Amino acid sequence: MFNCHLQVLSYKQLKKLVKKQLKKNETDISLKRISVKELEAIPKGVETDVFRSLQYVTGVNFTADYSARYYVRGGDSNQNLVLLNGVNVYNSFHAMGLFSAIDPEMIHTMEFYKGGYTAEYGGGLSSVLNLITKDGNRTRYSGKAAASFLTAKAVVEGPIPYGSFIITGRKSHNANILKNFFNDQTIPIDFYDTSFKINFSNPNFIPGSKITFHGFISEDNLEFNNPLREDYNWTNSIFGVSWFQVYDFPLFSEFNYSINNFQGKVLPNYSSTREKESKLNEHKLNMNYNYILDNKNEISGGIQLSVLKTQLFIENLLGAYSNIEDKGINIILFAKYKLLQFDEFGLDVGLRYNVAGLTRAGTGFIEPRISLTYTPNPVIA
């Protein structure tokens, strides 16, 4: 019986079992998974870029060779939702869209939904890209450093008692290489990003659990070194904790809490541009549950709670400052049923319900989801 085997499964064994099961009758027909090995094998421009790798996925277009902004099936680039370990990345680009703010060195797997995503995802009209970071080496300490014409980067990882860690960092050091893309014109870009992840799984502390702490910080500066021109600054910071739990019966749950901050500034110096500053602060809580029936079908559900605060500082033509603040709360319930007992047929039917939306009239909004696949033979699906 499946129940008996689940009681002795570790976190890694359960992950492999679920992954193996989904390959037989996968219901997420629009899902594309890209591993870190596939990412490293993709042809590079200046250097390997997470978003540029999507140009080899059908239905995804790029408007220029020097831009990392992608468009899915005719949608706009701002209609794509980018998640890092399930947390929204509000400023996902470096250098105003030339490169992704996510260093490939930190990525383990990319889950890309080009439409048709299931009930646990929402907020992206065109696509959802969930980037899952590496756990770190659990057996030995290691480090790596590399440099390209544009950036220098380093990675350190290794084991800790009952777990592992990984730390990555990347910094731009030379923007002259970009002259090849902009007709010998130099853009004074300067950026960095850093991330960390710590995993902890002690059977003597909480049996069947895995606790993860993760963080991500990035900053962009556009400085012209000219007092008559304005400068720009963008910062991103994400910190979160996750608790994955396997129980003594075929049920597992996941708890996630994150703090997300974004800030964008326009520094006028002595130019005619007016000072502006935008801030966003988000606290997000996710609780998801998944129950596996004896016939291999699954029942899933959860609640997603987001509390957002935005601030906008504006200077008008007369030099007067305005501070516009607003707060909002978003509560979402979702549930779905996955029919996986047949090898040739798979069905995923779910419902996503907005209990409280971020707009003034955004309550009671229902999003039904259904996807299915039929595979009569290994060649046709």
Coordinates of C-alpha atoms in Angstrom, one line a residue:
M1 CA 0.0 0.0 0.0
F2 CA 1.1 3.6 -0.7
N3 CA 0.4 4.5 2.9
C4 CA 3.0 2.1 4.3
H5 CA 5.7 3.3 2.0
L6 CA 5.1 7.0 2.7
Q7 CA 5.8 6.5 6.4
V8 CA 9.5 5.7 5.7
L9 CA 10.1 8.1 2.8
S10 CA 12.6 10.9 3.3
Y11 CA 12.1 14.3 1.8
K12 CA 14.4 13.5 -1.2
Q13 CA 12.6 10.2 -1.8
L14 CA 9.2 11.8 -1.7
K15 CA 10.4 14.5 -4.1
K16 CA 11.7 11.8 -6.5
L17 CA 8.5 9.8 -6.2
V18 CA 6.2 12.8 -7.0
K19 CA 8.5 13.8 -9.9
K20 CA 8.5 10.3 -11.4
Q21 CA 4.7 10.1 -11.0
L22 CA 4.1 13.4 -12.8
K23 CA 6.1 12.3 -15.9
K24 CA 3.6 9.4 -16.6
N25 CA 0.4 11.5 -16.9
E26 CA 1.5 15.1 -16.5
T27 CA -1.4 17.5 -16.3
D28 CA 0.7 20.6 -16.5
I29 CA 0.9 20.5 -20.2
S30 CA 2.2 24.1 -20.5
L31 CA 4.9 23.6 -17.9
K32 CA 8.5 23.6 -19.1
R33 CA 11.2 22.6 -16.6
I34 CA 14.8 23.8 -17.2
S35 CA 17.5 22.4 -15.0
V36 CA 20.8 24.1 -14.2
K37 CA 22.6 21.7 -16.5
E38 CA 20.4 22.7 -19.5
L39 CA 20.9 26.4 -18.6
E40 CA 24.7 26.1 -18.7
A41 CA 24.5 24.4 -22.1
I42 CA 22.5 27.2 -23.8
P43 CA 24.6 29.5 -26.1
K44 CA 25.6 32.6 -24.3
G45 CA 25.7 36.3 -25.2
V46 CA 27.9 38.4 -22.9
E47 CA 27.2 35.7 -20.2
T48 CA 24.6 33.1 -19.3
D49 CA 21.3 34.7 -18.5
V50 CA 18.2 33.1 -16.9
F51 CA 15.6 35.0 -19.0
R52 CA 17.5 34.7 -22.3
S53 CA 17.3 30.9 -22.0
L54 CA 13.5 31.1 -22.5
Q55 CA 14.0 32.2 -26.1
Y56 CA 14.4 28.5 -27.0
V57 CA 10.9 27.7 -25.6
T58 CA 8.1 27.7 -28.2
G59 CA 5.7 30.6 -27.8
V60 CA 8.3 33.0 -26.3
N61 CA 9.7 35.9 -28.2
F62 CA 12.4 38.6 -27.7
T63 CA 12.3 41.9 -29.4
A64 CA 16.1 42.4 -29.5
D65 CA 19.3 40.6 -28.9
Y66 CA 20.4 43.1 -26.3
S67 CA 17.2 42.8 -24.1
A68 CA 16.2 40.1 -21.6
R69 CA 12.6 41.1 -21.7
Y70 CA 10.5 38.3 -23.0
Y71 CA 7.0 38.1 -24.5
V72 CA 4.8 35.0 -24.2
R73 CA 2.2 34.3 -27.0
G74 CA 1.6 38.0 -27.9
G75 CA 1.4 39.3 -24.3
D76 CA 3.4 42.2 -22.9
S77 CA 6.6 41.8 -20.9
N78 CA 5.0 43.2 -17.7
Q79 CA 2.3 40.4 -17.9
N80 CA 4.9 37.8 -16.8
L81 CA 5.0 36.8 -13.2
V82 CA 8.5 36.1 -11.9
L83 CA 8.8 34.1 -8.6
L84 CA 12.0 33.3 -6.6
N85 CA 11.2 30.3 -4.3
G86 CA 7.6 31.3 -4.6
V87 CA 8.1 35.0 -3.8
N88 CA 7.4 37.8 -6.2
V89 CA 10.4 39.5 -7.8
Y90 CA 9.2 43.1 -8.5
N91 CA 12.4 44.3 -10.2
S92 CA 13.6 41.2 -12.0
F93 CA 16.0 43.0 -14.4
H94 CA 19.5 44.6 -14.2
A95 CA 20.5 47.5 -16.4
M96 CA 16.9 48.6 -17.3
G97 CA 16.2 45.2 -18.9
L98 CA 19.5 44.2 -20.5
F99 CA 20.0 41.3 -18.0
S100 CA 18.0 39.3 -15.5
A101 CA 18.6 40.2 -11.8
I102 CA 18.8 36.5 -11.0
D103 CA 22.3 35.0 -11.2
P104 CA 22.2 31.5 -12.9
E105 CA 24.7 30.3 -10.3
M106 CA 21.9 30.3 -7.6
I107 CA 19.3 28.5 -9.7
H108 CA 18.6 24.7 -9.5
T109 CA 15.4 24.5 -11.6
M110 CA 13.3 26.8 -13.6
E111 CA 9.5 26.1 -13.8
F112 CA 8.0 28.0 -16.6
Y113 CA 4.2 28.0 -17.2
K114 CA 3.4 29.6 -20.6
G115 CA -0.3 29.8 -19.8
G116 CA -2.7 27.2 -18.4
Y117 CA -1.1 27.2 -14.9
T118 CA -2.9 25.5 -12.1
A119 CA -5.0 27.0 -9.2
E120 CA -2.0 27.7 -6.8
Y121 CA -0.7 30.3 -9.3
G122 CA -2.1 33.7 -10.1
G123 CA -1.2 37.3 -10.9
G124 CA 0.5 36.7 -14.3
L125 CA -1.6 37.1 -17.4
S126 CA 0.9 35.7 -19.9
S127 CA 3.1 33.3 -17.9
V128 CA 4.5 32.3 -14.5
L129 CA 8.2 31.7 -14.0
N130 CA 9.1 30.1 -10.7
L131 CA 12.9 30.0 -10.0
I132 CA 14.0 27.4 -7.4
T133 CA 17.4 28.0 -5.9
K134 CA 20.0 25.4 -5.0
D135 CA 20.2 23.8 -1.6
G136 CA 24.0 23.7 -1.4
N137 CA 26.4 20.7 -1.2
R138 CA 25.6 18.4 1.8
T139 CA 28.8 16.4 1.6
R140 CA 31.7 18.8 1.2
Y141 CA 32.7 22.4 1.1
S142 CA 33.4 24.0 -2.3
G143 CA 33.7 27.4 -3.9
K144 CA 33.9 28.8 -7.4
A145 CA 34.8 32.2 -8.9
A146 CA 34.4 33.4 -12.4
A147 CA 34.6 36.6 -14.4
S148 CA 33.2 37.7 -17.8
F149 CA 33.7 40.9 -19.7
L150 CA 30.8 42.4 -17.7
T151 CA 30.7 40.8 -14.2
A152 CA 32.6 39.0 -11.6
K153 CA 30.9 36.3 -9.5
A154 CA 31.6 33.8 -6.7
V155 CA 29.8 30.9 -5.1
V156 CA 30.4 29.2 -1.7
E157 CA 28.5 26.1 -0.5
G158 CA 28.9 23.3 1.9
P159 CA 27.4 21.2 4.7
I160 CA 26.2 22.3 8.1
P161 CA 24.9 20.0 10.9
Y162 CA 21.8 18.4 9.6
G163 CA 21.8 20.6 6.5
S164 CA 23.7 22.7 3.9
F165 CA 24.1 26.2 2.8
I166 CA 25.0 28.2 -0.4
I167 CA 26.0 31.8 -0.9
T168 CA 26.3 33.6 -4.2
G169 CA 27.4 37.0 -5.3
R170 CA 27.7 38.9 -8.6
K171 CA 29.0 42.4 -9.3
S172 CA 29.4 44.4 -12.6
H173 CA 32.9 45.8 -13.2
N174 CA 33.0 47.0 -16.8
A175 CA 30.3 48.4 -19.0
N176 CA 32.5 49.0 -22.1
I177 CA 31.5 45.6 -23.5
L178 CA 27.9 47.0 -24.0
K179 CA 29.3 49.4 -26.7
N180 CA 28.9 46.4 -29.1
F181 CA 25.2 46.5 -28.6
F182 CA 24.6 50.3 -28.6
N183 CA 26.6 51.7 -31.5
D184 CA 29.8 52.4 -29.5
Q185 CA 27.8 54.3 -26.8
T186 CA 28.5 53.5 -23.2
I187 CA 25.7 53.1 -20.6
P188 CA 27.0 53.8 -17.1
I189 CA 25.4 50.8 -15.5
D190 CA 26.5 49.4 -12.1
F191 CA 24.7 46.5 -10.4
Y192 CA 25.2 43.7 -8.0
D193 CA 23.1 40.8 -6.6
T194 CA 23.7 38.3 -3.8
S195 CA 21.7 35.4 -2.4
F196 CA 21.9 32.8 0.3
K197 CA 20.0 29.6 1.3
I198 CA 20.3 27.5 4.5
N199 CA 18.6 24.1 4.8
F200 CA 17.9 22.2 8.0
S201 CA 16.5 18.7 8.4
N202 CA 16.9 17.1 11.8
P203 CA 14.9 13.9 12.4
N204 CA 15.4 14.3 16.2
F205 CA 14.0 17.9 16.1
I206 CA 10.9 17.6 13.9
P207 CA 10.7 14.2 12.1
G208 CA 9.9 14.4 8.4
S209 CA 10.5 18.1 8.1
K210 CA 12.8 20.4 6.1
I211 CA 13.2 24.0 7.2
T212 CA 14.8 26.5 4.7
F213 CA 15.9 30.1 5.1
H214 CA 16.6 32.1 2.0
G215 CA 17.4 35.6 0.9
F216 CA 18.1 37.7 -2.2
I217 CA 19.4 41.3 -2.5
S218 CA 20.0 43.3 -5.7
E219 CA 20.8 46.9 -6.6
D220 CA 21.1 48.9 -9.8
N221 CA 22.7 52.3 -10.2
L222 CA 22.6 54.4 -13.4
E223 CA 25.1 57.2 -12.8
F224 CA 26.2 59.5 -15.6
N225 CA 28.8 61.4 -13.5
N226 CA 27.4 64.5 -14.9
P227 CA 25.7 67.0 -12.5
L228 CA 23.4 68.2 -15.3
R229 CA 21.9 64.8 -15.7
E230 CA 19.7 62.8 -13.4
D231 CA 20.8 59.4 -11.9
Y232 CA 18.7 56.4 -11.1
N233 CA 18.7 53.7 -8.4
W234 CA 16.7 50.5 -7.9
T235 CA 17.0 48.0 -5.0
N236 CA 15.3 44.7 -4.3
S237 CA 15.4 42.6 -1.1
I238 CA 13.7 39.3 -0.3
F239 CA 13.9 37.2 2.9
G240 CA 11.9 34.1 3.6
V241 CA 11.5 30.9 5.6
S242 CA 9.9 27.7 4.4
W243 CA 8.8 24.6 6.4
F244 CA 8.1 21.4 4.4
Q245 CA 6.5 18.6 6.5
V246 CA 5.8 15.0 5.7
Y247 CA 3.3 13.3 8.0
D248 CA 2.9 9.6 9.0
F249 CA -0.1 9.3 6.6
P250 CA -0.1 10.4 2.9
L251 CA -0.3 14.1 3.6
F252 CA 2.4 16.7 3.3
S253 CA 2.3 20.5 3.9
E254 CA 4.3 23.5 3.2
F255 CA 4.4 26.8 5.1
N256 CA 6.1 29.9 3.6
Y257 CA 6.6 33.4 5.0
S258 CA 8.5 36.1 3.2
I259 CA 9.3 39.9 3.4
N260 CA 9.7 41.7 0.1
N261 CA 11.0 45.2 -0.4
F262 CA 11.4 47.3 -3.5
Q263 CA 12.6 50.8 -3.9
G264 CA 13.2 53.0 -7.0
K265 CA 14.7 56.5 -7.0
V266 CA 15.2 59.3 -9.5
L267 CA 18.1 61.6 -8.3
P268 CA 17.8 64.9 -10.2
N269 CA 21.2 66.4 -9.3
Y270 CA 21.2 69.8 -11.1
S271 CA 19.0 68.7 -14.0
S272 CA 15.5 69.8 -14.7
T273 CA 14.1 66.4 -13.7
R274 CA 12.0 66.3 -10.4
E275 CA 12.9 64.0 -7.6
K276 CA 10.8 60.8 -7.3
E277 CA 10.9 57.8 -5.1
S278 CA 8.7 54.7 -5.0
K279 CA 8.6 52.1 -2.3
L280 CA 6.8 48.8 -1.9
N281 CA 6.7 46.5 1.1
E282 CA 5.0 43.1 1.1
H283 CA 4.5 40.5 3.8
K284 CA 3.4 37.2 2.3
L285 CA 2.2 34.0 4.0
N286 CA 1.4 30.7 2.1
M287 CA 0.0 27.5 3.6
N288 CA -0.4 24.6 1.2
Y289 CA -1.6 21.0 1.8
N290 CA -1.4 18.0 -0.4
Y291 CA -3.1 14.6 0.3
I292 CA -2.4 11.5 -1.8
L293 CA -5.2 9.0 -2.0
D294 CA -4.6 5.2 -2.3
N295 CA -5.4 5.3 -6.0
K296 CA -2.6 7.9 -6.5
N297 CA -5.0 10.8 -7.0
E298 CA -4.3 14.0 -5.1
I299 CA -6.3 16.6 -3.3
S300 CA -4.6 20.0 -2.7
G301 CA -5.5 23.2 -1.2
G302 CA -4.2 26.2 0.6
I303 CA -4.4 29.9 1.6
Q304 CA -2.3 32.8 0.4
L305 CA -2.2 36.0 2.4
S306 CA -0.4 39.2 1.2
V307 CA -0.2 42.5 3.0
L308 CA 1.2 45.3 0.8
K309 CA 2.1 48.9 1.5
T310 CA 3.1 51.4 -1.2
Q311 CA 4.6 54.9 -0.9
L312 CA 5.2 57.4 -3.7
F313 CA 7.2 60.6 -3.1
I314 CA 6.9 63.2 -5.8
E315 CA 8.3 66.7 -6.2
N316 CA 6.1 69.0 -8.4
L317 CA 7.3 71.9 -10.6
L318 CA 7.1 74.3 -7.7
G319 CA 9.4 72.2 -5.5
A320 CA 6.6 71.0 -3.2
Y321 CA 6.8 67.4 -2.1
S322 CA 3.8 64.9 -2.0
N323 CA 3.7 61.6 -0.1
I324 CA 1.1 59.2 -1.4
E325 CA 0.6 56.1 0.7
D326 CA -1.7 53.2 0.4
K327 CA -2.2 49.7 1.9
G328 CA -3.9 46.6 0.7
I329 CA -4.5 43.0 1.7
N330 CA -5.0 40.1 -0.7
I331 CA -6.5 36.8 0.6
I332 CA -6.8 33.9 -1.7
L333 CA -8.1 30.4 -1.2
F334 CA -7.5 27.6 -3.7
A335 CA -8.3 23.9 -4.0
K336 CA -7.8 21.3 -6.7
Y337 CA -8.1 17.7 -7.5
K338 CA -5.6 15.8 -9.6
L339 CA -6.7 12.6 -11.4
L340 CA -3.5 10.5 -11.8
Q341 CA -4.7 6.9 -11.4
F342 CA -4.7 6.2 -15.2
D343 CA -1.4 6.1 -17.1
E344 CA -2.9 7.5 -20.3
F345 CA -5.2 10.2 -18.9
G346 CA -4.5 13.0 -16.4
L347 CA -6.9 15.7 -15.1
D348 CA -6.3 18.8 -12.9
V349 CA -9.4 20.7 -11.9
G350 CA -9.3 23.5 -9.4
L351 CA -10.7 26.8 -8.2
R352 CA -9.0 29.9 -7.0
Y353 CA -11.1 32.4 -5.0
N354 CA -10.1 36.0 -4.2
V355 CA -11.6 36.6 -0.7
A356 CA -10.1 40.1 -0.6
G357 CA -8.4 41.8 -3.6
L358 CA -6.0 44.7 -3.9
T359 CA -8.5 46.8 -5.9
R360 CA -11.3 48.7 -4.3
A361 CA -13.8 46.4 -5.9
G362 CA -11.6 43.3 -5.8
T363 CA -13.6 40.9 -3.6
G364 CA -15.3 37.7 -4.5
F365 CA -13.4 37.0 -7.7
I366 CA -13.5 33.4 -8.8
E367 CA -10.9 31.8 -11.2
P368 CA -11.8 28.3 -12.3
R369 CA -8.9 26.2 -13.6
I370 CA -9.0 22.9 -15.6
S371 CA -6.3 21.1 -17.6
L372 CA -6.1 17.6 -18.9
T373 CA -4.0 15.4 -21.1
Y374 CA -4.5 12.2 -23.0
T375 CA -1.6 10.1 -24.2
P376 CA -2.7 7.2 -26.5
N377 CA 0.9 6.3 -27.2
P378 CA 4.4 7.5 -26.2
V379 CA 4.6 9.6 -29.4
I380 CA 1.3 11.5 -29.3
A381 CA -0.2 13.5 -26.4

